[in-house]
Coordinates of C-alpha atoms in Angstrom, one line a residue:
M1 CA -10.8 -15.3 -28.7
P2 CA -14.0 -15.6 -26.7
L3 CA -15.1 -12.3 -25.2
K4 CA -14.8 -11.9 -21.4
L5 CA -17.6 -10.5 -19.2
I6 CA -15.3 -8.0 -17.6
G7 CA -14.5 -5.0 -19.8
E8 CA -16.1 -3.5 -22.9
L9 CA -18.4 -5.7 -25.1
P10 CA -19.8 -4.8 -28.5
D11 CA -23.2 -3.2 -28.8
S12 CA -26.1 -5.2 -30.1
Y13 CA -25.6 -4.0 -33.7
T14 CA -22.0 -5.2 -33.7
V15 CA -23.1 -8.5 -32.2
E16 CA -25.5 -9.1 -35.0
L17 CA -22.7 -8.4 -37.6
L18 CA -20.5 -10.9 -35.8
N19 CA -23.2 -13.5 -35.7
Y20 CA -23.5 -13.3 -39.5
A21 CA -19.8 -13.2 -40.2
M22 CA -18.9 -16.1 -38.0
Q23 CA -22.1 -18.0 -38.5
T24 CA -22.5 -18.4 -34.8
I25 CA -24.9 -21.0 -33.3
A26 CA -26.3 -18.8 -30.5
T27 CA -26.1 -15.5 -28.6
L28 CA -25.3 -15.7 -24.8
R29 CA -26.9 -13.2 -22.6
I30 CA -25.7 -12.7 -19.0
K31 CA -27.3 -10.5 -16.2
L32 CA -25.3 -10.1 -13.0
G33 CA -26.7 -7.9 -10.2
D34 CA -27.4 -4.3 -11.2
D35 CA -25.0 -4.4 -14.1
P36 CA -26.4 -4.0 -17.7
E37 CA -27.1 -7.2 -19.6
R38 CA -24.0 -8.4 -21.4
T39 CA -24.3 -10.2 -24.8
Y40 CA -21.9 -12.0 -27.1
P41 CA -21.9 -14.7 -29.8
L42 CA -21.2 -18.4 -29.3
E43 CA -19.4 -19.9 -32.2
D44 CA -19.7 -23.4 -33.7
N45 CA -17.2 -25.9 -32.2
C46 CA -16.4 -23.5 -29.4
T47 CA -16.0 -24.4 -25.7
S48 CA -15.8 -21.6 -23.1
R49 CA -15.0 -21.8 -19.4
I50 CA -17.1 -19.9 -16.9
G51 CA -16.0 -18.9 -13.5
R52 CA -14.7 -16.3 -11.0
D53 CA -11.0 -16.7 -12.0
L54 CA -9.7 -14.1 -14.5
G55 CA -8.2 -16.8 -16.6
N56 CA -11.7 -18.1 -17.7
D57 CA -13.2 -17.2 -21.0
I58 CA -16.3 -15.9 -19.3
V59 CA -15.5 -14.2 -16.0
L60 CA -18.3 -13.7 -13.4
D61 CA -17.2 -11.4 -10.6
D62 CA -19.3 -13.0 -7.8
P63 CA -18.1 -14.7 -4.6
A64 CA -20.9 -17.3 -5.0
V65 CA -19.3 -18.4 -8.3
S66 CA -16.4 -21.0 -8.2
R67 CA -13.0 -20.3 -9.7
L68 CA -13.8 -22.7 -12.6
H69 CA -17.6 -23.1 -12.2
A70 CA -18.9 -24.5 -15.5
T71 CA -18.2 -25.0 -19.2
I72 CA -20.5 -24.1 -22.1
S73 CA -19.9 -25.8 -25.5
T74 CA -21.5 -25.2 -28.9
S75 CA -22.0 -27.2 -32.0
T76 CA -24.6 -27.5 -34.8
A77 CA -26.4 -29.8 -32.4
G78 CA -26.9 -26.9 -30.0
V79 CA -25.5 -25.5 -26.7
V80 CA -24.6 -27.6 -23.7
I81 CA -23.8 -26.3 -20.2
A82 CA -21.7 -28.5 -17.9
D83 CA -21.1 -28.0 -14.2
N84 CA -17.5 -28.4 -13.0
K85 CA -18.2 -29.8 -9.5
S86 CA -18.8 -26.2 -8.3
T87 CA -19.5 -25.5 -4.7
N88 CA -22.9 -23.9 -5.2
G89 CA -23.9 -25.7 -8.4
T90 CA -25.3 -24.9 -11.8
F91 CA -29.1 -24.6 -12.1
V92 CA -31.3 -24.8 -15.3
N93 CA -34.9 -23.6 -14.8
G94 CA -34.4 -24.0 -11.0
K95 CA -33.0 -27.5 -11.1
R96 CA -29.5 -28.4 -10.2
V97 CA -27.8 -30.1 -13.2
S98 CA -24.4 -31.7 -14.1
M99 CA -25.0 -31.4 -17.8
R100 CA -27.9 -30.0 -19.8
H101 CA -28.7 -29.3 -23.5
L102 CA -30.1 -25.7 -23.5
Q103 CA -33.2 -24.7 -25.3
L104 CA -34.6 -21.3 -26.2
G105 CA -36.1 -19.8 -23.0
D106 CA -34.0 -21.8 -20.5
I107 CA -32.6 -19.8 -17.6
V108 CA -29.3 -20.8 -16.2
D109 CA -28.3 -19.7 -12.6
I110 CA -24.6 -19.5 -11.7
G111 CA -24.2 -17.8 -8.4
G112 CA -26.0 -14.5 -8.7
A113 CA -25.8 -14.5 -12.5
K114 CA -28.6 -15.4 -14.9
L115 CA -27.6 -16.8 -18.3
S116 CA -29.8 -17.5 -21.3
V117 CA -29.0 -18.4 -24.9
D118 CA -30.8 -17.2 -28.0
I119 CA -30.3 -20.2 -30.3
H120 CA -30.5 -18.9 -33.9
T121 CA -31.6 -22.0 -35.7
E122 CA -34.3 -22.7 -33.1
R123 CA -35.7 -19.2 -33.4
A124 CA -35.7 -19.4 -37.2
L125 CA -37.5 -22.7 -37.1
R126 CA -40.2 -21.2 -34.8
S127 CA -40.7 -18.3 -37.2
L128 CA -41.1 -20.7 -40.1
S129 CA -43.6 -22.9 -38.3
S130 CA -45.9 -19.9 -37.9
S131 CA -45.4 -18.6 -41.4
S132 CA -46.6 -19.5 -44.9
R133 CA -42.9 -19.5 -45.8
S134 CA -42.6 -23.0 -44.3
R135 CA -44.5 -24.4 -47.2
A136 CA -41.6 -23.3 -49.5
L137 CA -39.2 -25.7 -47.7
T138 CA -36.9 -22.9 -46.5
A139 CA -35.7 -25.3 -43.9
Q140 CA -35.3 -28.8 -45.4
L141 CA -36.0 -31.1 -42.4
K142 CA -35.1 -34.8 -42.6
P143 CA -35.7 -37.4 -39.9
V144 CA -32.6 -39.2 -38.8
A145 CA -31.8 -42.2 -36.5
V146 CA -29.3 -41.2 -33.9
T147 CA -27.1 -43.0 -31.4
I148 CA -25.3 -40.8 -28.8
L149 CA -22.2 -41.8 -26.9
L150 CA -21.2 -39.8 -23.8
A151 CA -17.7 -40.8 -22.7
T152 CA -16.1 -39.5 -19.6
L153 CA -12.5 -40.2 -18.5
L154 CA -12.0 -40.5 -14.7
T155 CA -9.4 -41.6 -12.2
N156 CA -11.2 -43.7 -9.6
G157 CA -8.8 -44.4 -6.7
E158 CA -9.8 -46.7 -3.9
N159 CA -9.8 -43.9 -1.3
E160 CA -10.7 -40.9 -3.5
E161 CA -13.7 -39.5 -5.3
A162 CA -13.7 -40.0 -9.1
A163 CA -12.0 -37.0 -10.7
A164 CA -10.7 -35.8 -14.0
P165 CA -7.2 -37.1 -15.0
R166 CA -4.1 -35.0 -15.8
E167 CA -4.4 -32.7 -18.8
N168 CA -1.8 -34.5 -20.9
V169 CA -3.4 -37.9 -20.3
L170 CA -6.8 -36.4 -21.1
K171 CA -5.7 -34.8 -24.3
F172 CA -4.1 -38.1 -25.5
W173 CA -7.3 -40.0 -24.6
R174 CA -9.6 -37.5 -26.4
D175 CA -7.4 -37.7 -29.6
Q176 CA -7.6 -41.5 -29.5
V177 CA -11.4 -41.5 -28.9
S178 CA -11.8 -39.2 -31.8
D179 CA -9.9 -41.5 -34.1
I180 CA -12.0 -44.5 -32.9
V181 CA -15.3 -42.7 -33.4
W182 CA -14.2 -41.7 -37.0
T183 CA -13.1 -45.3 -37.7
F184 CA -16.6 -46.5 -36.8
S185 CA -18.3 -43.9 -39.0
G186 CA -19.3 -41.5 -36.2
V187 CA -18.5 -37.8 -35.6
V188 CA -17.4 -36.1 -32.4
D189 CA -20.0 -33.5 -31.6
R190 CA -18.2 -31.8 -28.8
E191 CA -15.5 -32.0 -26.1
F192 CA -15.7 -30.3 -22.8
G193 CA -13.6 -31.0 -19.7
N194 CA -13.1 -34.7 -19.4
H195 CA -16.3 -35.4 -21.4
L196 CA -16.7 -36.2 -25.1
V197 CA -20.0 -36.6 -27.0
A198 CA -20.1 -38.6 -30.3
L199 CA -22.9 -39.0 -32.7
W200 CA -24.0 -41.6 -35.2
L201 CA -26.6 -40.2 -37.6
G202 CA -28.2 -42.1 -40.5
R203 CA -31.3 -43.8 -41.9
D204 CA -30.8 -47.2 -40.4
A205 CA -31.1 -47.1 -36.6
A206 CA -29.7 -50.6 -36.0
T207 CA -26.5 -49.8 -38.0
M208 CA -26.0 -46.5 -36.1
A209 CA -26.4 -48.3 -32.8
H210 CA -24.1 -51.2 -33.8
H211 CA -21.4 -48.7 -34.8
G212 CA -21.8 -46.8 -31.6
V213 CA -21.5 -50.0 -29.4
K214 CA -18.4 -51.2 -31.3
A215 CA -16.7 -47.8 -30.9
A216 CA -17.5 -47.8 -27.2
Q217 CA -16.0 -51.2 -26.7
K218 CA -12.9 -50.1 -28.6
I219 CA -12.6 -47.0 -26.4
R220 CA -12.8 -49.3 -23.3
E221 CA -9.9 -51.4 -24.6
M222 CA -7.9 -48.3 -25.5
T223 CA -8.5 -46.8 -22.0
A224 CA -7.4 -50.0 -20.3
A225 CA -4.2 -49.9 -22.4
L226 CA -3.6 -46.3 -21.6
A227 CA -4.0 -46.9 -17.9
K228 CA -1.1 -49.4 -18.0
R229 CA 1.0 -47.1 -20.2
A230 CA 0.4 -44.1 -17.9
S231 CA 0.9 -46.2 -14.7
A232 CA -2.6 -45.2 -13.7
S233 CA -4.4 -48.4 -12.7
H234 CA -7.6 -46.5 -11.7
L235 CA -8.0 -44.7 -15.0
V236 CA -11.5 -45.6 -16.3
A237 CA -13.9 -44.5 -19.1
K238 CA -17.5 -44.1 -18.1
Q239 CA -19.6 -44.6 -21.2
I240 CA -23.3 -44.3 -21.8
L241 CA -25.0 -45.0 -25.1
T242 CA -28.6 -44.0 -26.1
S243 CA -30.6 -44.3 -29.3
G244 CA -33.5 -42.4 -30.7
H245 CA -34.5 -40.0 -33.5
G246 CA -33.7 -36.4 -34.4
L247 CA -33.9 -34.0 -37.3
T248 CA -31.3 -32.5 -39.6
G249 CA -31.7 -29.6 -42.0
V250 CA -30.2 -26.8 -44.0
F251 CA -31.6 -23.2 -44.1
S252 CA -32.0 -21.2 -47.2
G253 CA -33.8 -17.9 -47.8
T254 CA -34.1 -17.0 -44.1
Q255 CA -32.4 -14.4 -41.8
L256 CA -29.6 -17.0 -41.4
P257 CA -26.9 -17.5 -44.0
D258 CA -27.9 -19.8 -46.8
G259 CA -26.5 -23.3 -46.2
T260 CA -26.6 -23.1 -42.4
K261 CA -26.8 -26.7 -41.2
F262 CA -28.4 -27.8 -38.0
T263 CA -29.3 -30.9 -36.0
I264 CA -32.1 -31.2 -33.5
L265 CA -31.3 -33.7 -30.8
G266 CA -32.2 -31.8 -27.6
D267 CA -34.4 -34.3 -25.9
Q268 CA -32.1 -37.2 -26.8
L269 CA -29.0 -35.4 -25.5
N270 CA -30.7 -34.5 -22.3
S271 CA -31.8 -38.1 -21.8
T272 CA -28.2 -39.2 -22.2
F273 CA -27.0 -36.6 -19.7
I274 CA -29.7 -37.6 -17.1
L275 CA -28.8 -41.3 -17.4
E276 CA -25.1 -40.4 -16.8
D277 CA -26.0 -38.8 -13.5
G278 CA -27.3 -42.2 -12.3
V279 CA -24.2 -44.2 -13.0
V280 CA -22.0 -44.4 -10.0
D281 CA -20.5 -47.9 -10.4
L282 CA -17.5 -47.4 -12.7
S283 CA -16.6 -51.1 -12.8
K284 CA -19.4 -51.8 -15.3
D285 CA -18.7 -52.2 -19.0
V286 CA -20.3 -49.9 -21.6
L287 CA -23.9 -49.2 -20.5
I288 CA -26.7 -48.8 -23.0
C289 CA -30.4 -47.8 -22.8
S290 CA -33.2 -50.2 -23.6
A291 CA -33.7 -48.7 -27.0
T292 CA -30.1 -49.3 -28.0
A293 CA -30.3 -52.8 -26.5
E294 CA -33.3 -53.7 -28.7
L295 CA -31.3 -52.6 -31.8
V296 CA -28.1 -54.6 -31.1
K297 CA -29.4 -57.6 -29.2
A298 CA -28.8 -59.9 -32.2
H299 CA -25.1 -59.1 -32.2
F300 CA -24.1 -58.7 -28.5
R301 CA -24.7 -60.5 -25.3
L302 CA -26.7 -58.2 -23.0
E303 CA -27.0 -58.2 -19.2
A304 CA -29.5 -56.2 -17.3
S305 CA -27.9 -53.6 -15.1
A306 CA -30.2 -51.2 -13.1
I307 CA -29.0 -47.8 -12.1
E308 CA -30.4 -45.2 -9.7
D309 CA -33.0 -43.0 -11.4
P310 CA -31.7 -39.4 -11.1
L311 CA -35.1 -37.8 -11.4
S312 CA -37.2 -39.9 -8.9
P313 CA -36.8 -42.7 -6.3
G314 CA -36.3 -46.1 -7.9
K315 CA -34.2 -47.8 -10.6
L316 CA -33.8 -47.5 -14.3
E317 CA -33.1 -50.5 -16.4
M318 CA -29.9 -50.3 -18.4
Y319 CA -27.8 -53.0 -20.1
T320 CA -24.2 -54.0 -20.0
V321 CA -23.1 -55.1 -23.4
R322 CA -20.4 -57.7 -24.3
P323 CA -19.5 -59.4 -27.6
I324 CA -21.0 -62.8 -28.3

């Protein structure tokens, strides 16, 4: 069970033992007001809810924090914080965000609380880069082509703001999406709230992008069928695909357990999250970035589809993709 912020937490020595035993990805540190800093481990494939309500995994006793304020999810690809349409917002390094891949040194503000994550693989890599031990290949880094799919299930009524669907519908949808991703040679990196992140990692960028687009189209078909079955005509899947490059590796002979695997995709994940912020028209088909479009243009009919740039005034060029 994830540790709660209210009550007794283990001391730093115990935390370090837990980190080793459970091979955790990161250590979460939280400072709220004059209270002592609280620390606990974030496990791989773990999702924790953050908020004022006592039913959350991480409870922040602060009136500026919403009852269910945010979600933090962890995988070998890192730690992601996602705001849950909170009243006062979630901020990373002073900027309000909806989703953000966290890096070592990032500061998250939720109400009066300050959160940070000590990402163990990132710290180990930094120590290797400044040490002669790096020459011994203690971290075996390999470049990898990556396509990322961010899929979000929403109900988009004519007179209501897009919102997450009922939990039973959402669970069924996530299970179906996971099966589709696996069928098209991908992996589900994480699930949080009504969002799902899938990855295609390999040597050939065009193959990874092609698998990702085919999976996204199948997810769209499945979601349309689910909408009819659930008598929810406004059920839609908002999907964004991006392509780029990352690194994978395995640690040995470091302070981390031998065989610890990791994937470095921080910039690519954040690019995907930022693009998702600009998509407000849910009537579009699967949207892909220009890099993905270049990789799949021989197999799909593409149509330019500009979206609002979430970072600055203006438009970003995206593409709607349909089979030839």
